[in-house]
Amino acid sequence: MCGGGPKGPSDEDKKKSEQRHEENLALQKEQMEEQKRQFELSRADNQARYQEQKATAQAAPPPPPEETAGVAAPALDSKRWAKGGGKKQYTNPPTKQEGKKYKSGDNISTLGIVS
């Protein structure tokens, strides 16, 4: 009997597979190096920001206001808003419409409605 079962991959197929494997490893290594580089940049940026925030937090408070400064004024002048200022002062006044305004008791024929 000749034992003609399936054979394993040929030497050429093994070489191609090994070559693809090496290329994938090289690509993976390159990607990991790029990821590490980006991580280091991000870390350096975060460290710088942390140092800046820490310095700001530890800084001395601002000096107190001068004795002659007086009292702070409100953001909105309450008198202006109490008078009805605000939106109304920025809108156009209503225009008077000419002609007769009809009431519910008017004759339908005078309204131009034909039944």
Coordinates of N, CA, C and O in Angstrom, one line a residue:
M1 N 0.8 -1.2 0.0 CA 0.0 0.0 0.0 C 0.9 1.2 0.0 O 2.0 1.2 0.5
C2 N 0.3 2.3 -0.6 CA 1.2 3.4 -0.7 C 1.0 4.5 0.3 O 1.7 5.5 0.2
G3 N 0.1 4.5 1.1 CA -0.1 5.6 2.2 C -0.2 7.0 1.6 O 0.5 7.9 2.0
G4 N -1.1 7.2 0.7 CA -1.2 8.5 0.0 C -2.1 9.5 0.7 O -3.0 10.1 0.1
G5 N -2.0 9.7 2.0 CA -2.8 10.6 2.7 C -2.3 12.1 2.4 O -1.4 12.3 1.7
P6 N -3.1 13.0 3.0 CA -2.7 14.4 2.7 C -1.3 14.8 3.3 O -1.0 14.3 4.4
K7 N -0.6 15.5 2.6 CA 0.7 16.0 3.0 C 0.6 17.3 3.7 O -0.3 18.1 3.5
G8 N 1.6 17.7 4.5 CA 1.6 19.0 5.1 C 2.0 20.1 4.1 O 2.2 19.8 2.9
P9 N 2.1 21.3 4.6 CA 2.4 22.4 3.7 C 3.8 22.2 3.1 O 4.7 21.7 3.7
S10 N 3.9 22.7 1.9 CA 5.2 22.5 1.2 C 6.2 23.5 1.8 O 5.9 24.4 2.5
D11 N 7.5 23.3 1.4 CA 8.5 24.2 1.9 C 8.3 25.7 1.5 O 8.5 26.6 2.2
E12 N 7.8 25.8 0.3 CA 7.5 27.2 -0.3 C 6.4 27.9 0.6 O 6.5 29.0 0.9
D13 N 5.3 27.1 0.9 CA 4.3 27.7 1.7 C 4.7 28.0 3.1 O 4.3 29.0 3.6
K14 N 5.6 27.2 3.6 CA 6.1 27.5 4.9 C 7.0 28.8 4.9 O 6.9 29.6 5.8
K15 N 7.8 29.0 3.9 CA 8.6 30.2 3.7 C 7.7 31.4 3.6 O 8.0 32.4 4.3
K16 N 6.6 31.3 2.8 CA 5.7 32.5 2.7 C 5.0 32.8 4.0 O 4.8 33.9 4.4
S17 N 4.6 31.7 4.7 CA 3.9 31.9 6.0 C 4.9 32.6 7.0 O 4.5 33.5 7.7
E18 N 6.1 32.1 7.0 CA 7.1 32.7 7.9 C 7.4 34.1 7.6 O 7.5 35.0 8.4
Q19 N 7.5 34.4 6.2 CA 7.7 35.8 5.8 C 6.5 36.7 6.2 O 6.8 37.8 6.7
R20 N 5.3 36.3 6.1 CA 4.1 37.1 6.5 C 4.2 37.3 8.0 O 3.9 38.4 8.5
H21 N 4.5 36.3 8.7 CA 4.6 36.4 10.1 C 5.7 37.4 10.6 O 5.4 38.2 11.4
E22 N 6.8 37.4 9.9 CA 7.8 38.4 10.2 C 7.4 39.8 9.9 O 7.6 40.8 10.6
E23 N 6.7 40.0 8.8 CA 6.2 41.3 8.4 C 5.2 41.8 9.4 O 5.2 43.0 9.8
N24 N 4.3 40.9 9.8 CA 3.3 41.3 10.8 C 3.9 41.6 12.2 O 3.5 42.6 12.8
L25 N 5.0 40.9 12.6 CA 5.7 41.3 13.8 C 6.4 42.6 13.7 O 6.3 43.4 14.6
A26 N 7.0 42.9 12.5 CA 7.6 44.2 12.3 C 6.6 45.3 12.3 O 6.8 46.4 13.0
L27 N 5.4 45.1 11.7 CA 4.4 46.1 11.7 C 3.9 46.3 13.1 O 3.7 47.5 13.6
Q28 N 3.7 45.3 13.9 CA 3.2 45.4 15.2 C 4.2 46.1 16.1 O 3.8 46.9 16.9
K29 N 5.5 45.8 15.9 CA 6.5 46.5 16.7 C 6.5 48.0 16.4 O 6.6 48.8 17.3
E30 N 6.4 48.3 15.1 CA 6.3 49.7 14.7 C 5.1 50.5 15.3 O 5.2 51.6 15.8
Q31 N 4.0 49.8 15.3 CA 2.8 50.4 15.9 C 2.9 50.6 17.4 O 2.5 51.6 18.0
M32 N 3.6 49.6 18.1 CA 3.8 49.8 19.5 C 4.7 50.9 19.8 O 4.5 51.6 20.8
E33 N 5.8 51.1 19.0 CA 6.7 52.2 19.2 C 6.0 53.5 19.0 O 6.2 54.5 19.8
E34 N 5.1 53.6 18.0 CA 4.3 54.9 17.8 C 3.4 55.1 18.9 O 3.3 56.3 19.4
Q35 N 2.8 54.1 19.4 CA 1.9 54.2 20.6 C 2.6 54.7 21.8 O 2.1 55.6 22.5
K36 N 3.8 54.2 22.0 CA 4.6 54.6 23.1 C 5.0 56.0 23.0 O 5.0 56.8 24.0
R37 N 5.4 56.4 21.8 CA 5.8 57.8 21.5 C 4.6 58.8 21.8 O 4.8 59.8 22.5
Q38 N 3.4 58.4 21.4 CA 2.3 59.3 21.6 C 1.9 59.3 23.1 O 1.5 60.4 23.6
F39 N 2.1 58.2 23.8 CA 1.9 58.2 25.2 C 2.8 59.1 26.0 O 2.4 59.8 26.9
E40 N 4.1 59.1 25.6 CA 5.1 59.9 26.2 C 4.8 61.4 26.0 O 4.9 62.2 26.9
L41 N 4.3 61.7 24.8 CA 4.0 63.1 24.5 C 2.8 63.5 25.3 O 2.8 64.6 25.9
S42 N 1.8 62.7 25.4 CA 0.6 63.0 26.2 C 0.9 63.1 27.7 O 0.5 64.0 28.4
R43 N 1.8 62.2 28.1 CA 2.2 62.3 29.6 C 2.9 63.5 29.9 O 2.7 64.2 30.9
A44 N 3.9 63.9 29.0 CA 4.6 65.2 29.2 C 3.7 66.4 29.2 O 3.8 67.3 30.1
D45 N 2.7 66.4 28.3 CA 1.7 67.5 28.3 C 0.9 67.5 29.6 O 0.6 68.6 30.1
N46 N 0.4 66.3 30.0 CA -0.3 66.2 31.3 C 0.5 66.7 32.5 O 0.0 67.4 33.4
Q47 N 1.7 66.3 32.5 CA 2.6 66.7 33.6 C 2.8 68.3 33.6 O 2.7 68.9 34.7
A48 N 3.0 68.8 32.5 CA 3.1 70.3 32.4 C 1.8 71.0 32.8 O 1.9 72.0 33.6
R49 N 0.7 70.5 32.4 CA -0.6 71.1 32.8 C -0.8 70.9 34.3 O -1.3 71.8 35.0
Y50 N -0.4 69.8 34.9 CA -0.5 69.5 36.3 C 0.3 70.5 37.1 O -0.1 71.1 38.1
Q51 N 1.6 70.7 36.6 CA 2.4 71.7 37.3 C 1.9 73.1 37.3 O 1.9 73.8 38.3
E52 N 1.3 73.5 36.1 CA 0.7 74.8 36.0 C -0.5 75.0 36.9 O -0.6 76.0 37.6
Q53 N -1.3 73.9 37.0 CA -2.5 74.0 37.8 C -2.1 74.0 39.3 O -2.7 74.7 40.1
K54 N -1.1 73.3 39.6 CA -0.6 73.2 41.0 C 0.0 74.6 41.4 O -0.3 75.1 42.5
A55 N 0.7 75.2 40.5 CA 1.3 76.5 40.8 C 0.2 77.6 41.0 O 0.2 78.4 41.9
T56 N -0.9 77.5 40.2 CA -2.0 78.4 40.3 C -2.7 78.2 41.6 O -3.2 79.1 42.3
A57 N -2.9 76.9 42.0 CA -3.6 76.6 43.2 C -2.9 77.1 44.5 O -3.5 77.5 45.5
Q58 N -1.5 77.1 44.4 CA -0.7 77.4 45.5 C -0.4 78.9 45.6 O 0.3 79.4 46.5
A59 N -0.8 79.6 44.6 CA -0.5 81.1 44.5 C -1.2 81.8 45.6 O -2.2 81.4 46.1
A60 N -0.6 83.0 45.9 CA -1.2 83.8 47.0 C -2.5 84.4 46.5 O -2.7 84.6 45.3
P61 N -3.5 84.6 47.4 CA -4.8 85.1 46.9 C -4.6 86.6 46.5 O -3.7 87.2 46.9
P62 N -5.5 87.1 45.7 CA -5.4 88.4 45.2 C -5.6 89.4 46.4 O -6.2 89.0 47.4
P63 N -5.1 90.6 46.3 CA -5.2 91.5 47.4 C -6.6 92.0 47.6 O -7.4 91.9 46.7
P64 N -7.0 92.3 48.8 CA -8.3 92.8 49.1 C -8.6 94.1 48.4 O -7.7 94.8 48.0
P65 N -9.9 94.4 48.1 CA -10.2 95.7 47.4 C -9.8 96.9 48.3 O -9.7 96.8 49.5
E66 N -9.5 98.0 47.6 CA -9.2 99.2 48.3 C -10.3 99.7 49.2 O -11.5 99.4 48.9
E67 N -10.1 100.4 50.2 CA -11.1 101.0 51.0 C -12.0 102.0 50.3 O -13.2 102.1 50.6
T68 N -11.4 102.6 49.3 CA -12.2 103.6 48.5 C -13.0 103.0 47.3 O -13.6 103.7 46.6
A69 N -13.0 101.7 47.2 CA -13.6 101.0 46.1 C -15.1 101.2 46.1 O -15.7 101.2 45.0
G70 N -15.8 101.2 47.2 CA -17.2 101.4 47.2 C -17.9 100.0 47.0 O -17.3 98.9 47.1
V71 N -19.2 100.0 46.8 CA -20.0 98.8 46.7 C -20.1 98.4 45.2 O -20.3 99.3 44.3
A72 N -20.1 97.1 44.9 CA -20.3 96.6 43.5 C -21.7 96.9 43.1 O -22.6 96.8 43.8
A73 N -21.8 97.3 41.8 CA -23.1 97.6 41.3 C -23.8 96.3 40.8 O -23.1 95.4 40.4
P74 N -25.1 96.2 40.8 CA -25.8 95.0 40.3 C -25.5 94.9 38.8 O -25.3 95.9 38.1
A75 N -25.6 93.6 38.3 CA -25.4 93.4 36.9 C -26.5 94.0 36.0 O -26.2 94.5 34.9
L76 N -27.7 93.9 36.5 CA -28.8 94.5 35.8 C -29.4 95.7 36.6 O -29.6 95.5 37.8
D77 N -29.7 96.7 36.0 CA -30.3 97.8 36.7 C -31.8 97.5 36.9 O -32.6 97.5 36.0
S78 N -32.1 97.2 38.2 CA -33.5 96.8 38.5 C -34.5 97.8 38.2 O -35.7 97.5 37.8
K79 N -34.2 99.1 38.3 CA -35.2 100.2 38.0 C -35.6 100.1 36.5 O -36.7 100.3 36.1
R80 N -34.6 99.9 35.7 CA -34.9 99.8 34.2 C -35.8 98.7 33.9 O -36.8 98.8 33.1
W81 N -35.6 97.5 34.5 CA -36.5 96.4 34.2 C -37.8 96.6 34.9 O -38.8 96.1 34.4
A82 N -37.9 97.2 36.0 CA -39.2 97.4 36.7 C -40.1 98.4 35.9 O -41.3 98.3 35.9
K83 N -39.5 99.3 35.1 CA -40.3 100.2 34.3 C -40.9 99.5 33.1 O -41.6 100.1 32.3
G84 N -40.5 98.3 32.8 CA -41.0 97.6 31.6 C -40.1 97.7 30.5 O -40.5 97.6 29.3
G85 N -38.8 98.0 30.8 CA -37.8 98.0 29.7 C -37.6 96.6 29.2 O -38.4 95.7 29.4
G86 N -36.5 96.4 28.7 CA -36.2 95.0 28.2 C -36.6 94.8 26.8 O -36.3 95.6 25.9
K87 N -37.3 93.7 26.5 CA -37.7 93.3 25.2 C -38.5 94.4 24.4 O -38.3 94.6 23.3
K88 N -39.4 95.0 25.2 CA -40.3 96.0 24.5 C -39.6 97.1 23.9 O -40.0 97.6 22.8
Q89 N -38.5 97.6 24.5 CA -37.8 98.7 24.0 C -37.1 98.4 22.7 O -36.7 99.3 21.9
Y90 N -36.9 97.1 22.4 CA -36.2 96.7 21.1 C -37.1 96.3 20.0 O -36.7 95.9 18.9
T91 N -38.4 96.2 20.3 CA -39.4 95.8 19.2 C -40.0 97.0 18.6 O -40.1 98.1 19.2
N92 N -40.5 96.8 17.3 CA -41.2 97.8 16.6 C -42.6 98.0 17.2 O -43.2 97.0 17.6
P93 N -43.1 99.2 17.3 CA -44.4 99.4 17.8 C -45.4 98.8 16.8 O -45.2 98.8 15.6
P94 N -46.6 98.4 17.3 CA -47.5 97.8 16.3 C -48.1 98.8 15.4 O -48.2 100.0 15.7
T95 N -48.3 98.4 14.2 CA -48.9 99.4 13.2 C -50.4 99.3 13.2 O -51.0 98.2 13.5
K96 N -51.1 100.4 13.0 CA -52.5 100.4 13.0 C -53.0 99.9 11.6 O -52.5 100.4 10.6
Q97 N -53.9 99.0 11.7 CA -54.4 98.4 10.4 C -55.6 99.3 10.0 O -56.5 99.7 10.8
E98 N -55.6 99.6 8.7 CA -56.7 100.4 8.2 C -57.9 99.6 7.8 O -57.8 98.4 7.5
G99 N -59.0 100.1 7.9 CA -60.2 99.4 7.5 C -61.0 99.0 8.7 O -60.6 99.2 9.9
K100 N -62.2 98.4 8.5 CA -63.1 98.1 9.5 C -62.7 96.7 10.1 O -62.5 95.8 9.3
K101 N -62.8 96.6 11.4 CA -62.7 95.3 12.0 C -64.1 94.7 12.2 O -64.9 95.4 12.8
Y102 N -64.2 93.5 11.9 CA -65.6 92.9 11.9 C -65.7 92.2 13.3 O -64.8 91.6 13.8
K103 N -67.0 92.3 13.7 CA -67.4 91.6 15.0 C -68.2 90.4 14.7 O -68.6 90.2 13.5
S104 N -68.4 89.6 15.7 CA -69.1 88.3 15.4 C -70.6 88.6 15.0 O -71.2 87.7 14.4
G105 N -71.1 89.7 15.3 CA -72.5 90.0 15.0 C -72.7 90.6 13.6 O -73.8 90.9 13.2
D106 N -71.6 90.8 12.8 CA -71.7 91.4 11.5 C -72.4 90.4 10.5 O -72.4 89.2 10.7
N107 N -73.0 91.0 9.5 CA -73.7 90.3 8.5 C -72.7 89.5 7.7 O -71.7 90.0 7.2
I108 N -73.0 88.2 7.4 CA -72.0 87.4 6.6 C -71.9 87.9 5.2 O -70.8 87.9 4.7
S109 N -72.9 88.5 4.6 CA -72.8 89.0 3.3 C -71.8 90.2 3.2 O -71.1 90.4 2.2
T110 N -71.7 90.9 4.2 CA -70.7 92.1 4.2 C -69.3 91.6 4.4 O -68.4 92.3 4.1
L111 N -69.1 90.4 4.8 CA -67.7 89.8 5.0 C -67.2 89.2 3.7 O -66.1 88.8 3.7
G112 N -68.1 89.1 2.7 CA -67.6 88.5 1.5 C -67.7 87.0 1.4 O -67.1 86.4 0.6
I113 N -68.4 86.5 2.4 CA -68.6 85.0 2.4 C -69.9 84.7 1.7 O -71.0 85.1 2.1
V114 N -69.8 83.8 0.7 CA -71.0 83.4 0.0 C -71.4 82.0 0.4 O -70.6 81.1 0.4
S115 N -72.7 81.8 0.7 CA -73.1 80.5 1.1 C -73.9 79.8 0.0 O -74.2 80.3 -1.0

